[in-house]
XYZ file of C-alpha atoms in Angstrom:
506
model
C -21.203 -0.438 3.374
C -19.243 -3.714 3.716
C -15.740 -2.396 3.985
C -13.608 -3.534 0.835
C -11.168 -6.384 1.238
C -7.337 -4.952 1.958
C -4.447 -5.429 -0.710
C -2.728 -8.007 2.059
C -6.447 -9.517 1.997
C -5.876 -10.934 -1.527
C -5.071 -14.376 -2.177
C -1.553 -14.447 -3.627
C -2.559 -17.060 -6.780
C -2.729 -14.813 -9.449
C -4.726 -16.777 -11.818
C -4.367 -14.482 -15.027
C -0.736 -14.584 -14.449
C -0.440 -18.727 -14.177
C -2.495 -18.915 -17.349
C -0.244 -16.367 -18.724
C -2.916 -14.442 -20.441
C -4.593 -11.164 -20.867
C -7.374 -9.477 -18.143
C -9.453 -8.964 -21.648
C -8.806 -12.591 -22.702
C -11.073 -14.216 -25.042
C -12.746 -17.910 -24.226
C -10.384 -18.662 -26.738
C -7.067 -17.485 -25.798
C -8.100 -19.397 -22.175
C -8.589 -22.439 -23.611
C -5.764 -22.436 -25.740
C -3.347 -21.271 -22.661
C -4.923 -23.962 -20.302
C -4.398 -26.836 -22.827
C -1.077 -26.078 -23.153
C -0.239 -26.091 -19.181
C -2.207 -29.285 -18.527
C -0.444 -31.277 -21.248
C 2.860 -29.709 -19.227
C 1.746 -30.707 -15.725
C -0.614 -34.241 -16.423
C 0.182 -36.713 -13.116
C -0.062 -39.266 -15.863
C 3.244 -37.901 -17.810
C 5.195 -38.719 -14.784
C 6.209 -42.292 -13.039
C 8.094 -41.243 -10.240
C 5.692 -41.122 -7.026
C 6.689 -37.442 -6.130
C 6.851 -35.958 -9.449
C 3.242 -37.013 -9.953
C 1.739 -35.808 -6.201
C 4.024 -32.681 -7.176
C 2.017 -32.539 -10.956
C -1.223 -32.825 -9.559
C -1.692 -30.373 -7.225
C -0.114 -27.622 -10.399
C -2.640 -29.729 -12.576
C -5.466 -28.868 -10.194
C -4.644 -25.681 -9.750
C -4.222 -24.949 -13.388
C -8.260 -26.128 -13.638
C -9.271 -24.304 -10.580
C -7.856 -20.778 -12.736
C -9.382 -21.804 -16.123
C -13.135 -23.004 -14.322
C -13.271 -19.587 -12.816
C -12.066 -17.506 -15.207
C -14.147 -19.345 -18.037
C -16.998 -18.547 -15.970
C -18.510 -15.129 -16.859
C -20.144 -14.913 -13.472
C -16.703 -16.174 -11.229
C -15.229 -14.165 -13.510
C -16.565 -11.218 -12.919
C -16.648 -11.561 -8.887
C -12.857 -12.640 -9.388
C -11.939 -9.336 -11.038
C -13.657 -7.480 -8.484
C -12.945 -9.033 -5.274
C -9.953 -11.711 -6.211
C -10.230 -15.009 -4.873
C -11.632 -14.274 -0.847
C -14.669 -13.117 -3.402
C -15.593 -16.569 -4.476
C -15.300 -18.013 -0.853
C -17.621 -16.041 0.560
C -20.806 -18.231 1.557
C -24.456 -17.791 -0.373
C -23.202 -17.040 -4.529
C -24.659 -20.732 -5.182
C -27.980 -19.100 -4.658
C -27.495 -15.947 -6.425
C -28.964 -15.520 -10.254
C -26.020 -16.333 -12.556
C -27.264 -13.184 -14.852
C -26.257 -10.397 -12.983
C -24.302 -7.503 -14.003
C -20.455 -6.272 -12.515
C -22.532 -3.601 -10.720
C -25.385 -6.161 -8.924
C -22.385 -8.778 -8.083
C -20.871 -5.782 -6.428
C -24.183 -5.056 -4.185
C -24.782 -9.151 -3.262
C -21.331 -9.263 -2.270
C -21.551 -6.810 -0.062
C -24.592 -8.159 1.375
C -22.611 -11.668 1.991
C -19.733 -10.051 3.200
C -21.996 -8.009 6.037
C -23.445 -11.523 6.892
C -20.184 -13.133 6.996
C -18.317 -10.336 8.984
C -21.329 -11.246 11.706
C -19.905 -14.675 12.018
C -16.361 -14.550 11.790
C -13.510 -13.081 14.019
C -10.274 -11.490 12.458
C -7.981 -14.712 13.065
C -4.976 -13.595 12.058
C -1.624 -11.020 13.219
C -2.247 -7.569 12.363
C 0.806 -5.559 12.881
C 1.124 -1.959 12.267
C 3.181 0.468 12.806
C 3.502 4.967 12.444
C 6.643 7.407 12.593
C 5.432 10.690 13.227
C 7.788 13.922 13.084
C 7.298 17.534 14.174
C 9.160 20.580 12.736
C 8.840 23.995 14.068
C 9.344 26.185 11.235
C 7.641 29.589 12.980
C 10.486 31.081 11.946
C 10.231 31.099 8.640
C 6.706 33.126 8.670
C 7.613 35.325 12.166
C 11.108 36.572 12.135
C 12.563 38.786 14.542
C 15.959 40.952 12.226
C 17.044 41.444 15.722
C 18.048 37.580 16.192
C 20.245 37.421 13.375
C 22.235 40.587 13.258
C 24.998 38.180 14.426
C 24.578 35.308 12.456
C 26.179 34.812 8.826
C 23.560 35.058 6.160
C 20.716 35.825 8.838
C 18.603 32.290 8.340
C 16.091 31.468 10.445
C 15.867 28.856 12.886
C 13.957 25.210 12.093
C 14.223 22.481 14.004
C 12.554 18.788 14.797
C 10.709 19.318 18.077
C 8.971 16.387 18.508
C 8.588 12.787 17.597
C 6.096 9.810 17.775
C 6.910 5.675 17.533
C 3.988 3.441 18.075
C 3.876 -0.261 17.481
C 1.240 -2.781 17.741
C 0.368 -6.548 17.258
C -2.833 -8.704 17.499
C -2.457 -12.481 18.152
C -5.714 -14.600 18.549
C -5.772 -16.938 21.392
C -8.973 -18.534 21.044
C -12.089 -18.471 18.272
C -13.105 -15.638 20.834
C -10.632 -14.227 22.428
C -7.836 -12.005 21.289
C -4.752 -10.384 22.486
C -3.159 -7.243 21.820
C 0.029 -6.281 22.308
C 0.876 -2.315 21.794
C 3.889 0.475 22.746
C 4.585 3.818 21.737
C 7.630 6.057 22.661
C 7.256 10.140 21.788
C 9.391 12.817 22.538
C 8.355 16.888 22.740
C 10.656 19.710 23.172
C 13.442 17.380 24.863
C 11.166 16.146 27.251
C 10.366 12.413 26.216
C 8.867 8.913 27.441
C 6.910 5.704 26.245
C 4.504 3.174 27.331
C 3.277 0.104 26.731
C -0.291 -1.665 26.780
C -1.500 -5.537 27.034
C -5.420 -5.759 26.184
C -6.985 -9.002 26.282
C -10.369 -8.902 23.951
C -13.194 -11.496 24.425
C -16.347 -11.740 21.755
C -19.235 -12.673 23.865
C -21.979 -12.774 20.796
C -21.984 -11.610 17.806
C -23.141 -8.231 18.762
C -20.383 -7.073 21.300
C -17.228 -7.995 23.164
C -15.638 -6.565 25.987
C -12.006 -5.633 26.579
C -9.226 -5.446 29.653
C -6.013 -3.212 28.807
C -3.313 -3.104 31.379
C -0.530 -0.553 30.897
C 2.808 0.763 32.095
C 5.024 3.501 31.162
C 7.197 7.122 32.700
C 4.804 9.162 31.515
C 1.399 8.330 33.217
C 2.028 5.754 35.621
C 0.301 2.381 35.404
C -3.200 1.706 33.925
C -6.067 -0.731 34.223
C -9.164 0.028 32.348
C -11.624 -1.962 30.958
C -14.207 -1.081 27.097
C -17.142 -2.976 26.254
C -18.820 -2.629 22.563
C -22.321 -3.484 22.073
C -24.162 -3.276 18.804
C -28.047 -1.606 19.522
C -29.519 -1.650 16.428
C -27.863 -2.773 12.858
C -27.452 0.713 12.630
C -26.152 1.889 16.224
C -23.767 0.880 18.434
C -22.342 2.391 21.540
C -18.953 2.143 23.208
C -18.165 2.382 26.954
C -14.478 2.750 28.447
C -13.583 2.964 32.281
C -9.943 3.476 33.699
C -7.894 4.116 36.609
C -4.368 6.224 36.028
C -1.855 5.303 39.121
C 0.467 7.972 39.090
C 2.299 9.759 41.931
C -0.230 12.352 42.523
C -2.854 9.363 43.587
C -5.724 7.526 41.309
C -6.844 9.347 38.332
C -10.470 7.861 37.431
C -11.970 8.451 34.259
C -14.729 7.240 31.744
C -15.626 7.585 28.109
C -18.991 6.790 26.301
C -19.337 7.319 22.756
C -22.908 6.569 20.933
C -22.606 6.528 17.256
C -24.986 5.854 14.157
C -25.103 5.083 10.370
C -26.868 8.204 9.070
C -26.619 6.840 5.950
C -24.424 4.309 3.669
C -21.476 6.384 4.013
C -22.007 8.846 7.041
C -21.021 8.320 10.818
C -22.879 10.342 13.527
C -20.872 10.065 16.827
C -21.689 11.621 20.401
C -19.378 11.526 23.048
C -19.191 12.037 26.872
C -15.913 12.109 29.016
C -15.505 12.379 32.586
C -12.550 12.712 34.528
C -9.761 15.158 34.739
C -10.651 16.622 31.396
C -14.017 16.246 31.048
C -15.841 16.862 28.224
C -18.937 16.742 25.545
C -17.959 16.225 21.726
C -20.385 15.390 18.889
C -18.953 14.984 15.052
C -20.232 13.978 11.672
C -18.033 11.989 9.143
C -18.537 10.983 6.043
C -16.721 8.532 4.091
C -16.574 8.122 0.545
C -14.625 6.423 -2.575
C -12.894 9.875 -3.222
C -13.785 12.030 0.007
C -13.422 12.089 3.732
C -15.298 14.515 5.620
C -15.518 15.518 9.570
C -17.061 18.674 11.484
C -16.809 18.141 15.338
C -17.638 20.422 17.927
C -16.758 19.701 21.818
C -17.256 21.585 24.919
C -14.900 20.572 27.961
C -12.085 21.616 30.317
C -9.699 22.430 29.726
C -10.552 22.495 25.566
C -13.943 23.540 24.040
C -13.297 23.798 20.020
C -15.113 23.691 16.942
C -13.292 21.547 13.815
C -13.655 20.929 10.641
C -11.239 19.085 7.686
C -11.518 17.447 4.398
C -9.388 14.835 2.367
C -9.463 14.321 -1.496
C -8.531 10.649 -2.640
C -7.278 10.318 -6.334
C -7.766 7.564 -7.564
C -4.077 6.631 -9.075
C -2.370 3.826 -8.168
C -0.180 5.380 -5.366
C -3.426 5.782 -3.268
C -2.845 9.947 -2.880
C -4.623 11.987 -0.827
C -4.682 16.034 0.242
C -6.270 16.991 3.091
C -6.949 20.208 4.823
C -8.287 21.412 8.063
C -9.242 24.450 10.453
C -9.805 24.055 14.311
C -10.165 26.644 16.446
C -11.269 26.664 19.864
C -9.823 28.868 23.229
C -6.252 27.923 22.171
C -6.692 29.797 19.592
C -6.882 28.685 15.775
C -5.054 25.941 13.705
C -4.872 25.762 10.166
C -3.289 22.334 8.856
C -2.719 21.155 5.218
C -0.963 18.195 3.622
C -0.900 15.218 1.783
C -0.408 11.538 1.702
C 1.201 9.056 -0.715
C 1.484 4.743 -0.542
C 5.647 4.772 -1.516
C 5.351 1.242 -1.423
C 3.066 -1.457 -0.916
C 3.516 -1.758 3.070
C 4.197 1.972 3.785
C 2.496 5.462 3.484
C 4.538 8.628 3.530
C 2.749 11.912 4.418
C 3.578 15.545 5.232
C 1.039 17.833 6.904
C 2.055 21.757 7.777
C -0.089 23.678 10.777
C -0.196 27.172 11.198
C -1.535 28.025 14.371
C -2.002 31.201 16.615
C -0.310 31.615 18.513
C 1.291 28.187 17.845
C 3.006 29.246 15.226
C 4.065 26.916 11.685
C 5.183 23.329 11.906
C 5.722 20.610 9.562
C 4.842 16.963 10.586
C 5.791 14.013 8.269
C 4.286 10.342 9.102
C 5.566 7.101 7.656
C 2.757 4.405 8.420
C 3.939 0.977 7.620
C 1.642 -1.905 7.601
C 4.196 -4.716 7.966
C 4.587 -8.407 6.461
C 1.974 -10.608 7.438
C 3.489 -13.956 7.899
C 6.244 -12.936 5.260
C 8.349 -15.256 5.680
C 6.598 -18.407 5.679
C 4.551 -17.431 2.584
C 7.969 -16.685 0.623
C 9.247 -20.282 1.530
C 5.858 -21.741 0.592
C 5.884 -20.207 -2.874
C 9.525 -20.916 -3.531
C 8.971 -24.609 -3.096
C 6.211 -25.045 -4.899
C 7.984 -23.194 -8.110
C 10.998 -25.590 -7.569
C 8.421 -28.083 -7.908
C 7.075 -26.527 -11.132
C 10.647 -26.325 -12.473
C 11.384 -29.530 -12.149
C 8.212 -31.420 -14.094
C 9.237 -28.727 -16.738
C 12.577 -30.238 -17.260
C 11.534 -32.829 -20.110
C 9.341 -29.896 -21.852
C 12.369 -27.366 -21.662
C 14.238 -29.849 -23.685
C 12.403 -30.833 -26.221
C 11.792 -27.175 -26.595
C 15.612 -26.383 -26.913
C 16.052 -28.953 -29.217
C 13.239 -28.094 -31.421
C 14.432 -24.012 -31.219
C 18.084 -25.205 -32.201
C 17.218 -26.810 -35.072
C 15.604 -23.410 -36.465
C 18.263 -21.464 -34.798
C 15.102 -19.808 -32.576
C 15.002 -18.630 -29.615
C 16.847 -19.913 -27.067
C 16.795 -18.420 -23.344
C 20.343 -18.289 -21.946
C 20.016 -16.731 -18.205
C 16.965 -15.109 -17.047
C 16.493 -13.526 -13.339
C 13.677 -12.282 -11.694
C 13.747 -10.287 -8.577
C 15.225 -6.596 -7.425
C 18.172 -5.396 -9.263
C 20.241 -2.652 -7.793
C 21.779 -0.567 -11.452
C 22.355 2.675 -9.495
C 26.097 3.450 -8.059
C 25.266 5.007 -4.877
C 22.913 2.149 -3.759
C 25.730 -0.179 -4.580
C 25.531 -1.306 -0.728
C 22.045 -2.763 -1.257
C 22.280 -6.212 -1.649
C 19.800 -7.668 -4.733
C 17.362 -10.020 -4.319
C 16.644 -12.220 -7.387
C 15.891 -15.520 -8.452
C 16.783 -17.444 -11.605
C 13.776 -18.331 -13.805
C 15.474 -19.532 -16.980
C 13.850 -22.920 -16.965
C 10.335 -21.472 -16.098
C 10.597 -19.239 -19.564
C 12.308 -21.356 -21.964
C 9.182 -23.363 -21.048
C 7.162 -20.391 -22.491
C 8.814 -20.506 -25.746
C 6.280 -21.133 -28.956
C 7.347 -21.009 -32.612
C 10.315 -18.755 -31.313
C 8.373 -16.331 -29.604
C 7.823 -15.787 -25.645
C 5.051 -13.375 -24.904
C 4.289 -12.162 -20.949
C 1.685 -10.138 -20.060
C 1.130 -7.153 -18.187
C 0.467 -8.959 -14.985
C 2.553 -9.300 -12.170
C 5.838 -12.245 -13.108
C 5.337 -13.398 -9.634
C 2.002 -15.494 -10.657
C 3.694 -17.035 -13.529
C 4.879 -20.789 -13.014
C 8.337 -21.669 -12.062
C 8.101 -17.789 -10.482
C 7.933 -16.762 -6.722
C 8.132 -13.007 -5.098
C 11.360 -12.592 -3.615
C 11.078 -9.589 -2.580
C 8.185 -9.081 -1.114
C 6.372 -5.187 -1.486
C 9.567 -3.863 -3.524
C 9.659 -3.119 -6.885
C 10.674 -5.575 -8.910
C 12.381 -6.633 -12.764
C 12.556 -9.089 -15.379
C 16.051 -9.912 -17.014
C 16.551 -12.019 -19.808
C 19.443 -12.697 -21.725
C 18.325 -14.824 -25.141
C 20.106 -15.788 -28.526
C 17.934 -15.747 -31.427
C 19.076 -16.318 -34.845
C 22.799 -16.787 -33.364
C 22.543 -13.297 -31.776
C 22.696 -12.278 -28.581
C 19.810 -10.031 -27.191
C 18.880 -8.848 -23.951
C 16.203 -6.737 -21.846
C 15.459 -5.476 -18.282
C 11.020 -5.420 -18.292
C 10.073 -4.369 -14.967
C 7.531 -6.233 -13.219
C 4.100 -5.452 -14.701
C 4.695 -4.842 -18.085
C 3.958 -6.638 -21.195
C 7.111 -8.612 -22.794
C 7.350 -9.602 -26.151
C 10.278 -11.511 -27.180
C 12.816 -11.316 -29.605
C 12.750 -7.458 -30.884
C 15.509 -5.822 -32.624
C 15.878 -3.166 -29.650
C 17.140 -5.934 -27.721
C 19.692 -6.582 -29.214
C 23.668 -6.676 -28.269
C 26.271 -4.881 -30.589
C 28.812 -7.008 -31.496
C 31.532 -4.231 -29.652
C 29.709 -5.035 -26.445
């Protein structure tokens, strides 16, 4: 199965947010919304040279949202896929009358093709904090200890820890570098490492990698992995490194042969040779709301047998709960846990393992998937809502002056952004943006209506905080009275309502 295009994946242009309209929106209510905005933004309503280049490229993108989203077919591969959907090669050949469920299938058969011909081009940071806490005590208790110590509680304590860090920067249409370190620490003892691998596609069926690496802990390493695809269904892996260390050369070798059993099962053998050699076949199956493994392996100094499980909800924090049980000639390990997105970048999680005779620890993981190209994205956006805001000057006034004269509704400071409201967080420093001119513009017959999609999209509007939660605040007179509300970001807004309003002791 194709794999599914990631939330960073996703173009940023919202386009049911710039149209300001509903996901369910009627032919209609597009139409109406898209008039509106290209009588705002026409090149021909403005003389000045850079006010018009600056209106055309809005005005053009204004028609770009309304032709696909007035097409039931874009439409539909829009909602599913966002806008990487409708750039993927071969829909101008595809039967325009085709159901949600049969766009979903051809695009998955594009993507497949596409993924064939095209080489991740872009940084891919990531990043995982991993903590261990030894709470045996809690479960095996010896009185004995504590006869001296005040209220007899037993012993937990943080007994190891794991940092890793790693970057991918292409250097070529075919070749690739990565850049990786890790630092871990176990029982006091600690140390890190770091690794350079320099990837090369030779065809569109395999590429071949060379990873040097350095660190306290091993020594240096040169190795080299080579990944060939056999079938469209098989593919096979082969890895070969020497260890330097101060007990000599340490060769080893890894070969792992795996196969599509079916659309969403894995079938993996494995051979290892070298210090700990060993032979390890496993079964895993992926699905929408499942992930399932059973592994056996027979080696030295390990031979186990494994199995685990993890339930996906499907919520909007992306949680999962997982369990597992290995057990081997260590002995047996029982792990459970789960998993929860906290934010759009990160991923807390919390397993605990009981063990014999291990005993009961708790590890929690933070995974965080950093900013891709953050920064120059942000500055991108805000320039081209500055843009917006200023061919919306003319509009805002006539739209004050025409709200005035009814005594309407008139905007009077509106901010978009992260607002910190609690005490203790008072430290924080908020991140807004002012967006008065962008809403004012919004105003019709003394009304301003937003809906539940993301501000961000809207024009005039930028994300200035990227991945944190964000807020709407707007402070409006209507009918001489002052009003105000704090909407956070994804929530319909209707404007004026009698809850917003500001007592006159206030």
């Amino acid at each position: 199965m194709a794999p599914a295009l990631e939330d960073d994946e996703i173009d940023n242009d919202d386009y049911y947010s710039l149209l300001n309209v509903r996901r369910e929106a009627t032919q209609e209510e597009l139409k109406v919304s898209y008039r509106r905005l290209c009588m705002l933004y026409h090149p021909d309503k403005h003389r000045d040279p850079e006010l018009k280049r600056q209106a055309e490229q809005l005005f053009n993108l204004v028609h770009q949202a309304y032709e696909v989203l007035s097409d039931p077919q874009s439409r539909a591969i829009y909602d599913i896929y966002g806008k990487r959907g409708l750039d993927v090669e071969g829909w101008e050949v595809v039967e325009r009358k085709r159901t949600p469920t049969e766009i979903r299938e051809e695009f998955e058969r594009l993507q497949r093709e596409r993924e064939e011909r095209r080489l991740q081009q872009r940084t891919n940071p990531k990043g995982m904090i991993s903590v261990g806490v030894d709470a045996t005590d809690l479960f095996d208790r010896y009185e004995e200890d504590y006869e001296d110590m005040p209220g007899g509680f037993p012993h937990v304590e943080i007994n190891k820890m794991h940092i890793s860090q790693s970057i991918e920067a292409p250097l070529t249409t075919s070749d690739t570098a990565v850049l990786s370190g890790s630092l871990s620490t176990h029982n006091g003892n600690g140390g890190g490492n770091i690794n350079l691998a320099l990837r090369r596609v030779t065809s569109a069926k395999g590429w071949g990698e060379v990873e040097f690496g350095a660190g306290d802990t091993h020594g240096p390493l040169l190795g080299m992995k080579i990944f060939r695809n056999l079938t469209a269904r098989c593919f096979v892996t082969a890895q070969c490194g020497l260890q330097f260390s101060s007990r000599g050369v340490r060769p080893g070798c890894t070969t792992v042969l795996a196969r599509h059993l079916d659309q969403n099962t894995m079938g993996y053998l494995q051979w290892r040779w070298g210090i700990q050699s060993s032979m390890n076949t496993s079964i895993v199956r992926d699905t929408k709301t499942s992930h399932f493994t059973f592994a056996m392996q027979l080696g030295i100094p390990h031979s186990f047998m494994m199995m685990s499980y993890q339930y996906k909800f499907q919520d909007d924090d992306q949680t999962k709960v997982k369990g597992s049980i290995k057990s081997g000639f260590f002995g047996t390990v029982v792990e459970y846990g789960a998993e929860r997105k906290i934010s759009r970048h990160s991923v807390l999680g919390a397993t605990v393992s009981v063990g014999v005779p291990q005993g009961v620890s708790l590890k929690i993981k933070d995974l965080e998937k950093h900013r891709e190209s953050s920064a120059s994205d942000t500055a991108r956006k805000r320039q081209e809502a500055e843009s917006a805001v200023l061919l919306m000057q003319e509009s805002v006034r006539r739209i004050i002056e025409t709200e005035e004269s009814r005594m309407g509704l008139i905007i009077l400071n509106a901010w978009y952004g992260k607002f910190v409201t609690d005490s203790s967080r008072r430290n924080e420093r908020a991140k807004v943006i002012d967006v008065t001119v962008p809403l004012q513009c919004l105003v019709k017959d003394s009304k301003l209506i937003l809906t539940e999609a993301t501000k961000s999209g809207l024009p005039g509007f930028y994300d200035p905080c990227v991945g944190e939660e964000k807020s709407l605040k707007v402070l409006y007179q209507f009918r001489g009275v002052m009003h105000q509300v704090l909407s956070p970001d994804g929530e319909a807004l209707r404007i004026p309502k009698q809850s917003h309003r500001i007592d006159a002791d206030n």
